[in-house]
Coordinates of C-alpha atoms in Angstrom, one line a residue:
X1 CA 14.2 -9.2 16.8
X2 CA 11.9 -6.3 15.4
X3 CA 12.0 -3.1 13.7
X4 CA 10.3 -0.3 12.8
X5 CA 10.7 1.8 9.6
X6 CA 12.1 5.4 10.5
X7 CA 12.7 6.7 7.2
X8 CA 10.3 8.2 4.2
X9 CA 10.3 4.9 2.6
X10 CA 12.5 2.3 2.3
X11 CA 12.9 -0.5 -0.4
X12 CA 12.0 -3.9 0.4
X13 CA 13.7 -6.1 -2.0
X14 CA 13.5 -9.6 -3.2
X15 CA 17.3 -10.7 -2.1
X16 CA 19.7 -9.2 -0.3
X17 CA 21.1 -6.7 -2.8
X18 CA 20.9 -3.3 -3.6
X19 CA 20.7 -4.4 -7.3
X20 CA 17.9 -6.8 -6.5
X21 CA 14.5 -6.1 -7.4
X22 CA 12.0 -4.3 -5.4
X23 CA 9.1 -6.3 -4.3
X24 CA 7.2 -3.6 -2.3
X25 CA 8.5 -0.7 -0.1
X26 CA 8.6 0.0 4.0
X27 CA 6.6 3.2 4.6
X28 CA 7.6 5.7 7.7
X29 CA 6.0 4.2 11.3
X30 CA 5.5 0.4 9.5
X31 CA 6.7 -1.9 11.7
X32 CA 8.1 -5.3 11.2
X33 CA 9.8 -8.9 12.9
X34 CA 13.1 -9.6 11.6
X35 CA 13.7 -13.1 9.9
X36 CA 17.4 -13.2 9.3
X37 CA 20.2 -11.1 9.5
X38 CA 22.6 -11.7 6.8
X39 CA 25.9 -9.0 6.4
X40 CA 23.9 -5.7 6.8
X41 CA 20.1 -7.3 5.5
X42 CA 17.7 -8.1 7.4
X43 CA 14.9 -10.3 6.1
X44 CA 11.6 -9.1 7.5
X45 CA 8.0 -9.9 7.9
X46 CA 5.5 -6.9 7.6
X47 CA 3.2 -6.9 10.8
X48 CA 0.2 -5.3 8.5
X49 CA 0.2 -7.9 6.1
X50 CA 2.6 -10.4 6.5
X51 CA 4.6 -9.3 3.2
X52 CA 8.1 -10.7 3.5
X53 CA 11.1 -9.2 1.7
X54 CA 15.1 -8.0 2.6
X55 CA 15.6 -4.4 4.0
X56 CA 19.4 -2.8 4.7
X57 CA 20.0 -2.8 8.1
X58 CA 21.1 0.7 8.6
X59 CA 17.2 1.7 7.4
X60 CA 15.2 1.2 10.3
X61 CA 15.2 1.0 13.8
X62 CA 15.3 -1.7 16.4
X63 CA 12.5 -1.9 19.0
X64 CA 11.5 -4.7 21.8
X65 CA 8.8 -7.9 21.2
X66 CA 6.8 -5.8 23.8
X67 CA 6.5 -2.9 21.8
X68 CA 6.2 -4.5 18.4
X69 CA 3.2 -6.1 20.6
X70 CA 1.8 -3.0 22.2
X71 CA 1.9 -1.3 18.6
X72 CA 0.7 -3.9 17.0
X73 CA -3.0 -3.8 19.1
X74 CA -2.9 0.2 18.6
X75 CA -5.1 2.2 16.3
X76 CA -3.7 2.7 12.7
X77 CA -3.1 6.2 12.6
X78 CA -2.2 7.4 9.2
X79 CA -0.4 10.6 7.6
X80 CA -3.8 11.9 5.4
X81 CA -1.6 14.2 3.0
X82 CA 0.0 13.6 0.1
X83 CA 3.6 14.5 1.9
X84 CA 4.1 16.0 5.2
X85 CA 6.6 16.2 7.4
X86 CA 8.2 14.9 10.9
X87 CA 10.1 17.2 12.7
X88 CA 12.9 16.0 14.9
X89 CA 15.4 18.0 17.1
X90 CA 17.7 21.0 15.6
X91 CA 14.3 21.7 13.3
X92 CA 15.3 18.7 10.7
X93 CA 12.9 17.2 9.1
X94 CA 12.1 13.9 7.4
X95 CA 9.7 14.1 4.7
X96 CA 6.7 11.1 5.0
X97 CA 4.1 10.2 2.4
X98 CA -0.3 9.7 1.8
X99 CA -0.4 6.6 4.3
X100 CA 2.8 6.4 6.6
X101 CA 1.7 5.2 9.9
X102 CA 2.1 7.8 13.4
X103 CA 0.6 5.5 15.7
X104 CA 4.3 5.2 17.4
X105 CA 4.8 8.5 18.4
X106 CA 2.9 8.7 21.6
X107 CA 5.2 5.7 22.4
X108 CA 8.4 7.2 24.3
X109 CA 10.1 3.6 24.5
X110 CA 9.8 3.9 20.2
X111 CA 10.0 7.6 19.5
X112 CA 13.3 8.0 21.2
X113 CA 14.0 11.0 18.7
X114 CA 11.0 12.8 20.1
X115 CA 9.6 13.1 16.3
X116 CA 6.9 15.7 16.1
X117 CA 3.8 15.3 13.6
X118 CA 1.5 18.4 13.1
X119 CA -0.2 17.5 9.9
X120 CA -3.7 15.9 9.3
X121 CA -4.2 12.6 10.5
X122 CA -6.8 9.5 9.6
X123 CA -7.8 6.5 11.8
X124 CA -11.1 4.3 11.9
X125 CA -13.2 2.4 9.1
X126 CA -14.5 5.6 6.7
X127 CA -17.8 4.6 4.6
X128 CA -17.4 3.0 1.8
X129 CA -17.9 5.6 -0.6
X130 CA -14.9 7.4 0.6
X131 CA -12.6 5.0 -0.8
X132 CA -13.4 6.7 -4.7
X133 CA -11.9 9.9 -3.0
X134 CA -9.1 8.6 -1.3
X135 CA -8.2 6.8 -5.0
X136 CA -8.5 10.6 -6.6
X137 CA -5.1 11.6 -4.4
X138 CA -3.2 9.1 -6.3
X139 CA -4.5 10.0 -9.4
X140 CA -1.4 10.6 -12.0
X141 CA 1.0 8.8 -9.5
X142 CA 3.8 7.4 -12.1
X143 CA 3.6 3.2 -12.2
X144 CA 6.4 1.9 -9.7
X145 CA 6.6 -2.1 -9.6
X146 CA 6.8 -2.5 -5.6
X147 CA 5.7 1.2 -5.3
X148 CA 2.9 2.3 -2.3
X149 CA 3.0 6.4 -2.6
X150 CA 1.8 9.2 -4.7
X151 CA 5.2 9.2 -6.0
X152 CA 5.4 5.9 -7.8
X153 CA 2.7 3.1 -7.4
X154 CA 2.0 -0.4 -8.9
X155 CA -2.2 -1.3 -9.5
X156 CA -1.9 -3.7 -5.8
X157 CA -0.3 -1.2 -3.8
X158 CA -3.0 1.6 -5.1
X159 CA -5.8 -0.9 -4.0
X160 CA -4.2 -1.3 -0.8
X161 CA -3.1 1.9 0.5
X162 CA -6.7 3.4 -0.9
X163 CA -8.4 0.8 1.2
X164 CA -5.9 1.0 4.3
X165 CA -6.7 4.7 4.4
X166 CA -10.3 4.4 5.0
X167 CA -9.8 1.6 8.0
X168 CA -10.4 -1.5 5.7
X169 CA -7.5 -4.4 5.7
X170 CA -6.1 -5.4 2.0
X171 CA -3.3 -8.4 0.9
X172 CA -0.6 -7.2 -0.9
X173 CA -0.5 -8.7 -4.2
X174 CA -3.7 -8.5 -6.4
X175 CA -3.5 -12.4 -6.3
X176 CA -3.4 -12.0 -2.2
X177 CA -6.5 -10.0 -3.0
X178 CA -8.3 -12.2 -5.4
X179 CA -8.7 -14.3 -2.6
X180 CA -10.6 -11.8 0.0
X181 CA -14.2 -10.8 0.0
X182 CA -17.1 -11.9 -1.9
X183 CA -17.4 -12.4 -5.5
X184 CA -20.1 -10.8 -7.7
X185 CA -22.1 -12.5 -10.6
X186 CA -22.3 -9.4 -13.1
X187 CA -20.6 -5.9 -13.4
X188 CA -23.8 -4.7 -13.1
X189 CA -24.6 -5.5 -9.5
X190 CA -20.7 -3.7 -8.8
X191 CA -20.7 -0.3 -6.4
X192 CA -17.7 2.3 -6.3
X193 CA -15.2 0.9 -4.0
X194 CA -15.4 -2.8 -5.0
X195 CA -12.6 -4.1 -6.9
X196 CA -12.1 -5.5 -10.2
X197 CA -9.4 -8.5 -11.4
X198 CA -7.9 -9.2 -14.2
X199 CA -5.8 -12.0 -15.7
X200 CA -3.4 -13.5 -17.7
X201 CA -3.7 -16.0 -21.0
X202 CA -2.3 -18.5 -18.0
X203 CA -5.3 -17.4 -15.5
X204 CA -2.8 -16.2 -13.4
X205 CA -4.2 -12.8 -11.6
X206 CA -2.0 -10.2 -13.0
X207 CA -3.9 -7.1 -12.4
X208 CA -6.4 -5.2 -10.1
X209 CA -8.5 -1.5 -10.1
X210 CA -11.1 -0.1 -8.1
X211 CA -14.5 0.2 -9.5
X212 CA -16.2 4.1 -9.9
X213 CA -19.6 5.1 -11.1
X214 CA -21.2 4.5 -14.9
X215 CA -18.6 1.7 -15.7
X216 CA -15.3 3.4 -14.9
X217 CA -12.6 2.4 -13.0
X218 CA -9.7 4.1 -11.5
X219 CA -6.4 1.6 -11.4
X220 CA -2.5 2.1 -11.6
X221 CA -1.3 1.3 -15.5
X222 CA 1.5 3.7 -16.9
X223 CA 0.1 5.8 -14.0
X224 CA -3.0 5.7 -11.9
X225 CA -5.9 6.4 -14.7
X226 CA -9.8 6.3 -15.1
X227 CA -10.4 4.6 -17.6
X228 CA -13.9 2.3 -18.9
X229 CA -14.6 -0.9 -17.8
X230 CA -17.1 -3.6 -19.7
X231 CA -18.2 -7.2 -19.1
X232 CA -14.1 -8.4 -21.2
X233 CA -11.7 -5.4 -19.3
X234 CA -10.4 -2.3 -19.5
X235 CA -10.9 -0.5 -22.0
X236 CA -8.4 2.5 -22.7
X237 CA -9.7 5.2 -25.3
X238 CA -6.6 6.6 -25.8
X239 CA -5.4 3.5 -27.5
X240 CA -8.9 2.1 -28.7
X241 CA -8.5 -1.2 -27.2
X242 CA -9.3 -4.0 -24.2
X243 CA -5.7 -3.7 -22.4
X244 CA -6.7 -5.9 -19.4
X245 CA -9.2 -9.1 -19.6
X246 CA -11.6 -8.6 -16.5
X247 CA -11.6 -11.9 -14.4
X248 CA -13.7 -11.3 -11.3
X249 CA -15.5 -8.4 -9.5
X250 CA -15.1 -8.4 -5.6
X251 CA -16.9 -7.0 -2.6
X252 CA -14.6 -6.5 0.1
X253 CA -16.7 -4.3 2.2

């Protein structure tokens, strides 16, 4: 089976509970196979980047392997506002987020509820140095572990949604994303747009931002900041200290 997301956003949890944690979410237009069905979850695999976690049933909306297939091949086509909205019949309307995906709604075997979108769009790979831009509409987005909007964000989901906005294909978890594009030698060969990794006493990949100009970075901490960045981290000026231990430095485009 497969489903699309026809809601704002939608939770995607770790178990099949509403008191389990929230691993990432399901943004408006994402679509998705389903695993397993178990009472009213369904366990589901993200077609964008393979991210797996439980979803309630009554949140989405079934559609057919051939259209999961067809949708799957179209142009991303993203919401380019920080919220907009869809209008369906009797004038209601369902509020979407910065990156929920429209490319369904020329599909009349998916868009059964004849949803209407007449905000700005974005599609196709932007230059590079649009990606520091994009990363300015999150700026003060509150921290959200699992979050992917303006409205509650964790440091991987930033990176991602920044980069999926501008055409260019991220993992979801900054450890996922450790292990795309090419690594640098020194901060100093580093442009704005490449991203930055940081780690744990364990080595473990805990943490990632996106690098700006004259050793700055813009990342999601407490909320998404600018803050400096040297040759050990992060270094936050408000507190006078490293706060993240800088691992590697990645080109991804």
């Amino acid at each position: 089976m497969f489903g699309i997301c026809n809601l704002a956003i939608i939770p995607l949890r770790f178990e099949p509970s509403d008191k389990s944690e929230i691993v990432s979410q399901v943004l408006f237009g994402e679509h998705f196979k389903i695993l397993e069905k178990r009472n009213q979850w369904s366990r589901i695999k993200l077609q964008y980047d393979d991210y797996e976690g439980w979803v309630d049933a009554k949140q989405y909306q079934v559609i057919s392997e051939a259209n999961y297939e067809q949708l799957s091949k179209e142009t991303i086509i993203l919401n380019s506002d920080l919220i907009e909205y869809i209008t369906i019949a009797n004038n209601q309307l369902i509020p979407i987020p910065l990156g929920a995906s429209l490319s369904f709604l020329n599909n009349n075997e998916i868009n059964t509820q004849n949803y209407e979108f007449e905000g700005t769009k974005v599609n196709g790979v932007k230059d590079k140095r649009n990606l520091i831009n994009t990363a300015y509409m999150y700026l003060n987005a509150p921290y959200l572990w699992g979050g992917k909007t303006p409205f509650g964000i964790d440091c991987s989901g930033f990176t991602q949604m920044v980069y999926k906005l501008n055409g260019y294909k991220l993992l979801r978890d900054a450890s996922q994303q450790a292990t795309q594009g090419e690594a640098l030698s020194f901060i100093e060969e580093s442009e704005p747009g490449d991203l930055a990794f940081f780690d744990n006493e364990e080595g473990n990949i805990i943490h990632v931002g996106i690098i700006m100009e004259n050793n700055y970075i813009i990342h999601a901490s407490g909320k998404v900041r600018i803050d400096r960045i040297d040759h050990l981290g992060i270094f936050n000026n408000e507190t006078n200290r490293h706060t993240h231990k800088l691992r590697v430095i990645k080109k991804i485009v």
